[in-house]
């Protein structure tokens, strides 16, 4: 007999959904191919807005390694600095964060089965055995391909490395490097973990057909990066992938997708946790209504798009805009934004996740 919910993927998003469902008394089984929830977590960076983290309801504090108060953006020799008086974001240890999420899900009553890779054939069996099957299985989703979900239109291929003994001028700022000479439709970055430990990374659109490691080697020749890494030692390096476009459909029959599997990611930066976990919260409510009252799962599609569709589209528009700019026009745009006082404005009113809120603040300030 069909019972409960199967979630494929014990990443942060799948585990958050498992916790929310188990709290309502629904039987939840999570399956993941990795043998340990921490495995592979360090492939991604861990920058999360303070406000976004608070909205997730995850007890993340034990995973914080650093606090950020702004960003320095480099393009064509121009520097744009955004600085806030308060902490805007935290850098989390992704492995510890994953363990916290697994612990919260297990304590709520979810069963987490590790070392179990789910094949396409198995997805179809799970659809018969469970009331609902959720694909929370990341960027290259087996659930999505087994159930016939539409494709993701664009991915960013990434490479990031961690360095000890780096020269870090300001340990509370990320630095972003936009340059057509370095990469395509994305950027390079540095994230300080402490006064001396630094992450350096880059992303490149899959449309380019080039390797992220080659782009990374190019980034290391940038003079600013070179001076940060003078005498530093690389301790780890990882390649990964980010979907930067939501799938056109995220519910088919009794299967649905959340997180990276659905493409619920900010196209501007590749950040996916805050939106993914928020959409998992919506999925939990809709699955509960489906199981208890027979209300169709299509409500999930409608509700997450209503709550976050506009912001994800704005991220997509901003991504398309900056990707189309040549070096000179990018520089000009930064100069104009500086002249208009945007460095201070974003320091005071910037929101990493929700550009719609920034727009509202601009319109509100304009109208008074
Ligand atoms: C370089 C980089 C930097 C990033 N920086 C940030 C950042 O600073 N802030 C932010 O918010 N986001 C960031 N992201 C994005 C963020 O990591 C993802 O959005 C997030 O991990 C998505 O979570 P998820 O649970 O949906 O998927 P995942 O974390 O990918 O988890 C999917 C899980 O499914 C499992 N799985 C996959 N296939 C199967 C299968 N067939 N059977 C069983 N298990 C399976 C995997 O083992 C994995 O555990 C970054 C990503 C990268 C690559």
CSV table of C-alpha atoms and ligand atoms in Angstrom, one decimal:
chain,number,residue,atom,x,y,z
A,1,UNK,CA,0.0,0.0,0.0
A,2,UNK,CA,1.2,3.5,-0.8
A,3,UNK,CA,2.3,5.4,2.2
A,4,UNK,CA,4.4,8.5,3.2
A,5,UNK,CA,7.0,10.5,1.2
A,6,UNK,CA,10.3,9.4,-0.4
A,7,UNK,CA,12.9,12.2,-0.7
A,8,UNK,CA,15.8,11.5,-3.0
A,9,UNK,CA,18.7,13.6,-1.8
A,10,UNK,CA,20.0,14.4,1.7
A,11,UNK,CA,21.4,17.8,0.9
A,12,UNK,CA,20.3,20.8,3.0
A,13,UNK,CA,17.1,21.3,1.0
A,14,UNK,CA,16.0,17.6,1.1
A,15,UNK,CA,16.8,17.4,4.8
A,16,UNK,CA,14.8,20.6,5.6
A,17,UNK,CA,11.8,19.2,3.7
A,18,UNK,CA,12.2,15.9,5.6
A,19,UNK,CA,12.2,17.8,8.9
A,20,UNK,CA,9.1,19.9,8.1
A,21,UNK,CA,7.1,16.8,6.9
A,22,UNK,CA,8.2,14.6,9.8
A,23,UNK,CA,7.1,17.3,12.3
A,24,UNK,CA,3.5,17.0,10.9
A,25,UNK,CA,3.6,13.2,11.6
A,26,UNK,CA,4.1,12.1,7.9
A,27,UNK,CA,6.3,9.1,7.4
A,28,UNK,CA,9.4,10.3,5.5
A,29,UNK,CA,12.3,8.3,4.1
A,30,UNK,CA,15.3,10.2,2.7
A,31,UNK,CA,17.7,8.3,0.3
A,32,UNK,CA,21.2,9.5,-0.6
A,33,UNK,CA,24.1,8.0,-2.5
A,34,UNK,CA,26.8,9.4,-0.2
A,35,UNK,CA,27.9,7.6,2.9
A,36,UNK,CA,28.1,10.7,5.1
A,37,UNK,CA,26.0,13.9,4.9
A,38,UNK,CA,29.2,16.0,5.1
A,39,UNK,CA,30.6,14.3,2.0
A,40,UNK,CA,30.9,16.7,-0.9
A,41,UNK,CA,29.5,19.6,1.1
A,42,UNK,CA,32.7,21.6,0.7
A,43,UNK,CA,32.3,21.7,-3.1
A,44,UNK,CA,30.1,24.8,-2.5
A,45,UNK,CA,30.7,28.0,-0.7
A,46,UNK,CA,28.7,28.9,2.4
A,47,UNK,CA,27.7,32.5,2.2
A,48,UNK,CA,24.2,33.1,3.5
A,49,UNK,CA,22.4,36.4,4.3
A,50,UNK,CA,21.6,36.8,8.0
A,51,UNK,CA,17.9,37.5,7.2
A,52,UNK,CA,17.7,34.5,4.9
A,53,UNK,CA,19.2,32.2,7.5
A,54,UNK,CA,16.8,33.4,10.1
A,55,UNK,CA,13.8,32.6,7.7
A,56,UNK,CA,15.0,29.0,7.3
A,57,UNK,CA,14.5,28.2,11.0
A,58,UNK,CA,17.7,26.0,10.9
A,59,UNK,CA,19.8,26.2,14.1
A,60,UNK,CA,22.9,27.2,12.0
A,61,UNK,CA,25.0,29.0,14.7
A,62,UNK,CA,27.3,26.1,15.3
A,63,UNK,CA,28.4,26.2,11.7
A,64,UNK,CA,29.4,29.9,11.5
A,65,UNK,CA,33.1,30.5,10.6
A,66,UNK,CA,33.0,34.2,9.7
A,67,UNK,CA,30.8,37.3,9.4
A,68,UNK,CA,30.6,39.5,6.4
A,69,UNK,CA,29.7,43.2,6.2
A,70,UNK,CA,30.1,43.9,2.5
A,71,UNK,CA,31.6,43.2,-0.9
A,72,UNK,CA,34.3,44.6,-3.3
A,73,UNK,CA,33.4,44.3,-6.9
A,74,UNK,CA,36.3,44.5,-9.5
A,75,UNK,CA,35.6,45.1,-13.2
A,76,UNK,CA,37.9,46.6,-15.9
A,77,UNK,CA,40.2,48.2,-13.3
A,78,UNK,CA,37.2,49.9,-11.5
A,79,UNK,CA,36.4,49.0,-7.8
A,80,UNK,CA,32.9,49.2,-6.4
A,81,UNK,CA,32.7,48.8,-2.6
A,82,UNK,CA,29.6,48.0,-0.6
A,83,UNK,CA,30.0,48.3,3.1
A,84,UNK,CA,27.5,47.9,5.9
A,85,UNK,CA,27.7,48.9,9.6
A,86,UNK,CA,26.3,45.5,10.6
A,87,UNK,CA,26.9,41.9,9.6
A,88,UNK,CA,25.0,41.2,6.4
A,89,UNK,CA,25.9,37.6,5.9
A,90,UNK,CA,27.7,34.6,7.5
A,91,UNK,CA,30.2,32.2,6.1
A,92,UNK,CA,29.2,28.7,7.2
A,93,UNK,CA,31.1,25.5,7.2
A,94,UNK,CA,29.0,23.5,4.8
A,95,UNK,CA,29.9,20.1,6.3
A,96,UNK,CA,28.8,21.2,9.8
A,97,UNK,CA,25.7,22.9,8.4
A,98,UNK,CA,24.7,19.6,6.6
A,99,UNK,CA,25.2,17.7,9.9
A,100,UNK,CA,23.0,20.1,11.7
A,101,UNK,CA,20.2,19.7,9.1
A,102,UNK,CA,20.5,15.9,9.2
A,103,UNK,CA,20.3,15.9,13.0
A,104,UNK,CA,17.2,18.2,13.0
A,105,UNK,CA,15.5,15.9,10.4
A,106,UNK,CA,16.3,12.7,12.3
A,107,UNK,CA,15.1,14.3,15.6
A,108,UNK,CA,11.8,15.2,14.0
A,109,UNK,CA,11.4,11.5,13.0
A,110,UNK,CA,12.6,11.3,9.4
A,111,UNK,CA,14.6,8.2,8.4
A,112,UNK,CA,17.8,8.9,6.5
A,113,UNK,CA,19.3,6.1,4.4
A,114,UNK,CA,22.8,6.8,3.3
A,115,UNK,CA,25.0,4.9,0.7
A,116,UNK,CA,21.9,4.3,-1.4
A,117,UNK,CA,22.1,5.6,-5.0
A,118,UNK,CA,18.6,5.8,-6.6
A,119,UNK,CA,18.5,4.9,-10.3
A,120,UNK,CA,15.9,6.0,-12.8
A,121,UNK,CA,14.2,2.6,-12.6
A,122,UNK,CA,14.1,2.8,-8.8
A,123,UNK,CA,12.5,6.3,-9.0
A,124,UNK,CA,9.6,4.7,-10.9
A,125,UNK,CA,9.3,2.0,-8.2
A,126,UNK,CA,9.3,4.6,-5.5
A,127,UNK,CA,6.4,6.4,-7.3
A,128,UNK,CA,4.4,3.2,-6.8
A,129,UNK,CA,5.5,2.6,-3.2
A,130,UNK,CA,5.0,6.1,-1.8
A,131,UNK,CA,2.2,8.7,-2.0
A,132,UNK,CA,4.8,11.4,-3.0
A,133,UNK,CA,8.3,11.2,-4.4
A,134,UNK,CA,10.5,14.3,-4.1
A,135,UNK,CA,13.6,15.0,-6.2
A,136,UNK,CA,15.9,17.0,-3.9
A,137,UNK,CA,18.8,15.4,-5.7
A,138,UNK,CA,20.7,18.5,-6.8
A,139,UNK,CA,21.7,20.0,-10.1
A,140,UNK,CA,21.8,16.8,-12.2
A,141,UNK,CA,18.6,15.3,-10.9
A,142,UNK,CA,17.8,11.6,-11.6
A,143,UNK,CA,14.2,12.1,-10.4
A,144,UNK,CA,13.8,14.9,-12.9
A,145,UNK,CA,15.0,12.8,-15.8
A,146,UNK,CA,13.1,9.6,-14.7
A,147,UNK,CA,9.8,11.5,-14.4
A,148,UNK,CA,10.2,13.6,-17.6
A,149,UNK,CA,10.6,17.1,-16.1
A,150,UNK,CA,11.7,19.8,-18.6
A,151,UNK,CA,15.4,20.5,-18.7
A,152,UNK,CA,17.4,23.3,-16.9
A,153,UNK,CA,18.5,25.8,-19.6
A,154,UNK,CA,21.8,26.9,-18.2
A,155,UNK,CA,24.3,25.7,-15.7
A,156,UNK,CA,27.5,27.3,-14.3
A,157,UNK,CA,30.5,25.0,-14.0
A,158,UNK,CA,32.6,25.9,-10.9
A,159,UNK,CA,36.0,25.4,-9.4
A,160,UNK,CA,36.9,26.5,-5.9
A,161,UNK,CA,40.0,26.1,-3.8
A,162,UNK,CA,40.9,26.8,-0.2
A,163,UNK,CA,44.2,28.5,0.8
A,164,UNK,CA,46.0,28.7,4.2
A,165,UNK,CA,48.3,31.7,5.0
A,166,UNK,CA,46.7,34.1,2.5
A,167,UNK,CA,47.2,37.9,2.7
A,168,UNK,CA,43.7,39.2,3.4
A,169,UNK,CA,43.2,42.9,3.6
A,170,UNK,CA,39.7,42.9,5.0
A,171,UNK,CA,38.5,39.5,6.5
A,172,UNK,CA,34.9,40.6,6.4
A,173,UNK,CA,34.4,41.2,2.7
A,174,UNK,CA,33.9,39.0,-0.3
A,175,UNK,CA,35.6,40.1,-3.5
A,176,UNK,CA,34.0,39.5,-6.9
A,177,UNK,CA,35.9,39.7,-10.2
A,178,UNK,CA,33.9,40.3,-13.4
A,179,UNK,CA,36.0,40.1,-16.6
A,180,UNK,CA,35.3,38.7,-20.1
A,181,UNK,CA,39.0,37.8,-20.2
A,182,UNK,CA,38.6,35.5,-17.2
A,183,UNK,CA,35.2,33.8,-17.7
A,184,UNK,CA,31.9,33.8,-19.4
A,185,UNK,CA,28.4,34.7,-17.9
A,186,UNK,CA,29.7,34.5,-14.3
A,187,UNK,CA,32.6,35.7,-12.2
A,188,UNK,CA,35.5,34.9,-10.0
A,189,UNK,CA,35.4,35.3,-6.2
A,190,UNK,CA,37.3,35.3,-2.9
A,191,UNK,CA,35.6,34.4,0.4
A,192,UNK,CA,37.6,34.9,3.7
A,193,UNK,CA,37.0,32.1,6.3
A,194,UNK,CA,39.3,34.0,8.8
A,195,UNK,CA,42.2,36.5,8.8
A,196,UNK,CA,44.4,34.0,6.9
A,197,UNK,CA,42.2,31.3,5.3
A,198,UNK,CA,40.7,32.2,1.9
A,199,UNK,CA,38.5,30.5,-0.6
A,200,UNK,CA,39.2,31.4,-4.3
A,201,UNK,CA,36.7,30.3,-7.0
A,202,UNK,CA,35.3,30.9,-10.4
A,203,UNK,CA,32.2,29.9,-12.4
A,204,UNK,CA,31.8,29.6,-16.2
A,205,UNK,CA,28.6,29.1,-18.2
A,206,UNK,CA,28.2,25.6,-19.7
A,207,UNK,CA,27.3,27.4,-22.9
A,208,UNK,CA,31.0,28.2,-23.3
A,209,UNK,CA,32.0,24.5,-23.6
A,210,UNK,CA,35.1,25.2,-21.5
A,211,UNK,CA,36.5,23.8,-18.2
A,212,UNK,CA,36.0,25.6,-14.9
A,213,UNK,CA,39.6,24.5,-13.9
A,214,UNK,CA,41.1,26.3,-16.9
A,215,UNK,CA,39.1,29.4,-16.0
A,216,UNK,CA,40.4,29.0,-12.4
A,217,UNK,CA,44.0,28.8,-13.5
A,218,UNK,CA,43.4,32.1,-15.4
A,219,UNK,CA,41.9,33.7,-12.3
A,220,UNK,CA,45.1,32.9,-10.4
A,221,UNK,CA,47.0,35.2,-12.8
A,222,UNK,CA,44.8,38.2,-11.8
A,223,UNK,CA,47.2,40.7,-10.0
A,224,UNK,CA,44.8,41.2,-7.0
A,225,UNK,CA,44.4,37.4,-6.5
A,226,UNK,CA,48.1,36.9,-6.9
A,227,UNK,CA,48.9,39.3,-4.1
A,228,UNK,CA,46.4,37.7,-1.8
A,229,UNK,CA,47.9,34.3,-2.5
A,230,UNK,CA,51.6,35.3,-2.2
A,231,UNK,CA,53.1,32.6,0.1
A,232,UNK,CA,49.7,30.9,0.6
A,233,UNK,CA,49.3,27.1,0.5
A,234,UNK,CA,46.4,25.4,-1.3
A,235,UNK,CA,44.7,22.9,1.0
A,236,UNK,CA,41.8,21.6,-1.1
A,237,UNK,CA,40.1,22.1,-4.5
A,238,UNK,CA,36.7,21.1,-5.9
A,239,UNK,CA,34.8,21.2,-9.1
A,240,UNK,CA,31.0,21.4,-9.1
A,241,UNK,CA,27.9,22.6,-11.0
A,242,UNK,CA,25.1,25.1,-10.4
A,243,UNK,CA,21.8,25.3,-12.3
A,244,UNK,CA,20.9,29.0,-12.9
A,245,UNK,CA,17.5,28.6,-14.4
A,246,UNK,CA,14.3,27.2,-12.9
A,247,UNK,CA,12.7,24.3,-14.7
A,248,UNK,CA,9.5,25.2,-16.4
A,249,UNK,CA,7.6,22.5,-14.4
A,250,UNK,CA,8.3,21.2,-10.9
A,251,UNK,CA,5.3,18.9,-10.3
A,252,UNK,CA,4.3,15.9,-12.5
A,253,UNK,CA,1.7,13.4,-11.0
A,254,UNK,CA,2.9,12.4,-7.6
A,255,UNK,CA,6.5,13.6,-8.0
A,256,UNK,CA,7.9,17.1,-7.4
A,257,UNK,CA,11.3,18.8,-7.4
A,258,UNK,CA,12.9,21.2,-4.8
A,259,UNK,CA,16.2,23.1,-4.5
A,260,UNK,CA,18.8,22.7,-7.1
A,261,UNK,CA,16.8,19.9,-8.8
A,262,UNK,CA,14.1,22.5,-9.5
A,263,UNK,CA,16.6,25.2,-10.4
A,264,UNK,CA,15.5,27.4,-7.4
A,265,UNK,CA,18.8,29.3,-7.5
A,266,UNK,CA,19.8,33.0,-7.8
A,267,UNK,CA,21.2,33.3,-11.3
A,268,UNK,CA,23.3,36.3,-10.3
A,269,UNK,CA,25.4,34.5,-7.7
A,270,UNK,CA,24.5,30.8,-7.8
A,271,UNK,CA,23.2,30.9,-4.2
A,272,UNK,CA,20.5,28.3,-3.8
A,273,UNK,CA,20.1,27.4,-0.1
A,274,UNK,CA,17.8,30.2,1.0
A,275,UNK,CA,15.3,29.9,-1.9
A,276,UNK,CA,15.6,26.1,-1.9
A,277,UNK,CA,14.8,25.8,1.8
A,278,UNK,CA,12.0,28.3,1.6
A,279,UNK,CA,10.5,26.4,-1.3
A,280,UNK,CA,10.9,23.2,0.7
A,281,UNK,CA,8.8,24.8,3.5
A,282,UNK,CA,6.0,25.5,0.9
A,283,UNK,CA,6.4,21.9,-0.5
A,284,UNK,CA,5.9,20.5,3.1
A,285,UNK,CA,2.6,22.4,3.5
A,286,UNK,CA,1.3,21.3,0.1
A,287,UNK,CA,2.3,17.7,0.5
A,288,UNK,CA,0.5,17.6,3.9
A,289,UNK,CA,-2.7,19.0,2.3
A,290,UNK,CA,-2.4,16.5,-0.5
A,291,UNK,CA,-2.0,13.5,1.8
A,292,UNK,CA,-4.6,14.6,4.4
A,293,UNK,CA,-7.2,16.3,2.1
A,294,UNK,CA,-6.5,15.3,-1.4
A,295,UNK,CA,-5.6,18.9,-2.6
A,296,UNK,CA,-3.6,18.5,-5.8
A,297,UNK,CA,0.2,18.9,-5.6
A,298,UNK,CA,-0.1,21.5,-8.4
A,299,UNK,CA,-0.6,24.0,-5.5
A,300,UNK,CA,3.2,23.7,-4.8
A,301,UNK,CA,4.0,24.9,-8.3
A,302,UNK,CA,1.7,27.8,-7.9
A,303,UNK,CA,2.7,28.8,-4.4
A,304,UNK,CA,6.5,28.7,-4.7
A,305,UNK,CA,6.3,30.7,-8.0
A,306,UNK,CA,4.0,33.2,-6.3
A,307,UNK,CA,6.3,33.6,-3.4
A,308,UNK,CA,9.7,33.6,-5.1
A,309,UNK,CA,9.1,33.6,-8.9
A,310,UNK,CA,9.5,37.4,-9.2
A,311,UNK,CA,12.8,37.5,-7.3
A,312,UNK,CA,14.2,34.5,-9.3
A,313,UNK,CA,13.2,36.3,-12.5
A,314,UNK,CA,14.8,39.5,-11.4
A,315,UNK,CA,18.0,37.6,-10.6
A,316,UNK,CA,17.8,36.1,-14.1
A,317,UNK,CA,17.4,39.5,-15.7
A,318,UNK,CA,20.3,41.0,-13.8
A,319,UNK,CA,22.4,38.0,-14.8
A,320,UNK,CA,21.5,38.4,-18.4
A,321,UNK,CA,22.3,42.2,-18.2
A,322,UNK,CA,25.7,41.9,-16.6
A,323,UNK,CA,26.6,38.9,-18.9
A,324,UNK,CA,25.9,41.0,-22.0
A,325,UNK,CA,28.0,44.0,-20.9
A,326,UNK,CA,31.4,44.4,-22.4
A,327,UNK,CA,34.3,45.4,-20.1
A,328,UNK,CA,34.0,49.1,-21.0
A,329,UNK,CA,30.3,49.3,-20.4
A,330,UNK,CA,30.5,47.3,-17.2
A,331,UNK,CA,33.1,49.9,-15.9
A,332,UNK,CA,30.9,52.8,-17.0
A,333,UNK,CA,27.9,51.2,-15.2
A,334,UNK,CA,29.9,50.9,-12.0
A,335,UNK,CA,31.2,54.5,-12.3
A,336,UNK,CA,27.6,55.8,-12.8
A,337,UNK,CA,26.3,53.7,-9.9
A,338,UNK,CA,29.0,55.1,-7.7
A,339,UNK,CA,28.2,58.7,-8.8
A,340,UNK,CA,24.5,58.0,-7.9
A,341,UNK,CA,25.5,56.9,-4.4
A,342,UNK,CA,24.7,53.2,-4.9
A,343,UNK,CA,27.6,52.0,-2.8
A,344,UNK,CA,26.1,53.7,0.3
A,345,UNK,CA,22.5,52.8,-0.7
A,346,UNK,CA,23.3,49.1,-1.1
A,347,UNK,CA,25.4,49.1,2.1
A,348,UNK,CA,22.3,50.4,4.0
A,349,UNK,CA,19.4,48.8,2.1
A,350,UNK,CA,20.9,46.0,0.0
A,351,UNK,CA,19.2,42.6,0.2
A,352,UNK,CA,21.3,39.6,-1.2
A,353,UNK,CA,18.3,37.4,-1.8
A,354,UNK,CA,15.4,39.6,-2.8
A,355,UNK,CA,16.0,42.3,-5.5
A,356,UNK,CA,12.3,43.0,-5.5
A,357,UNK,CA,12.8,44.5,-2.0
A,358,UNK,CA,15.6,46.7,-3.2
A,359,UNK,CA,13.5,47.9,-6.1
A,360,UNK,CA,10.7,48.7,-3.6
A,361,UNK,CA,13.1,50.7,-1.5
A,362,UNK,CA,14.4,52.6,-4.5
A,363,UNK,CA,10.9,53.5,-5.6
A,364,UNK,CA,9.9,54.4,-2.1
A,365,UNK,CA,12.9,56.7,-1.7
A,366,UNK,CA,12.3,58.1,-5.1
A,367,UNK,CA,8.7,59.0,-4.3
A,368,UNK,CA,9.6,60.9,-1.2
B,1,LIG,C1,31.0,26.6,-5.9
B,1,LIG,C2,29.6,26.8,-5.4
B,1,LIG,C3,29.4,27.8,-4.5
B,1,LIG,C4,28.1,28.0,-3.9
B,1,LIG,N1,27.9,29.0,-3.0
B,1,LIG,C5,26.7,29.1,-2.4
B,1,LIG,C6,26.5,30.1,-1.4
B,1,LIG,O1,27.5,30.8,-1.0
B,1,LIG,N2,25.3,30.2,-0.9
B,1,LIG,C7,24.2,29.5,-1.3
B,1,LIG,O2,23.1,29.7,-0.8
B,1,LIG,N3,24.4,28.5,-2.2
B,1,LIG,C8,25.6,28.3,-2.8
B,1,LIG,N4,25.8,27.4,-3.7
B,1,LIG,C9,24.6,26.6,-4.2
B,1,LIG,C10,24.2,25.6,-3.1
B,1,LIG,O3,25.3,24.8,-2.7
B,1,LIG,C11,23.1,24.7,-3.7
B,1,LIG,O4,22.0,25.6,-4.1
B,1,LIG,C12,22.6,23.8,-2.6
B,1,LIG,O5,23.6,22.9,-2.2
B,1,LIG,C13,21.4,23.0,-3.1
B,1,LIG,O6,21.0,22.1,-2.1
B,1,LIG,P1,20.1,20.8,-2.5
B,1,LIG,O7,19.9,20.1,-1.2
B,1,LIG,O8,19.0,21.2,-3.4
B,1,LIG,O9,21.1,20.0,-3.4
B,1,LIG,P2,22.5,19.3,-3.1
B,1,LIG,O10,23.2,20.0,-2.0
B,1,LIG,O11,23.2,19.2,-4.4
B,1,LIG,O12,22.1,17.9,-2.6
B,1,LIG,C14,21.7,16.9,-3.4
B,1,LIG,C15,21.9,15.5,-2.8
B,1,LIG,O13,21.3,14.5,-3.6
B,1,LIG,C16,22.2,13.4,-3.6
B,1,LIG,N5,21.9,12.7,-4.8
B,1,LIG,C17,22.0,13.1,-6.1
B,1,LIG,N6,21.7,12.1,-7.0
B,1,LIG,C18,21.3,11.1,-6.2
B,1,LIG,C19,20.8,9.8,-6.5
B,1,LIG,N7,20.6,9.4,-7.8
B,1,LIG,N8,20.4,8.9,-5.5
B,1,LIG,C20,20.6,9.3,-4.2
B,1,LIG,N9,21.1,10.5,-3.9
B,1,LIG,C21,21.4,11.4,-4.9
B,1,LIG,C22,23.6,14.0,-3.5
B,1,LIG,O14,24.5,13.0,-3.0
B,1,LIG,C23,23.4,15.2,-2.6
B,1,LIG,O15,23.6,14.9,-1.3
B,1,LIG,C24,27.0,27.1,-4.3
B,1,LIG,C25,27.2,26.1,-5.2
B,1,LIG,C26,28.5,25.9,-5.7
B,1,LIG,C27,28.8,24.7,-6.6
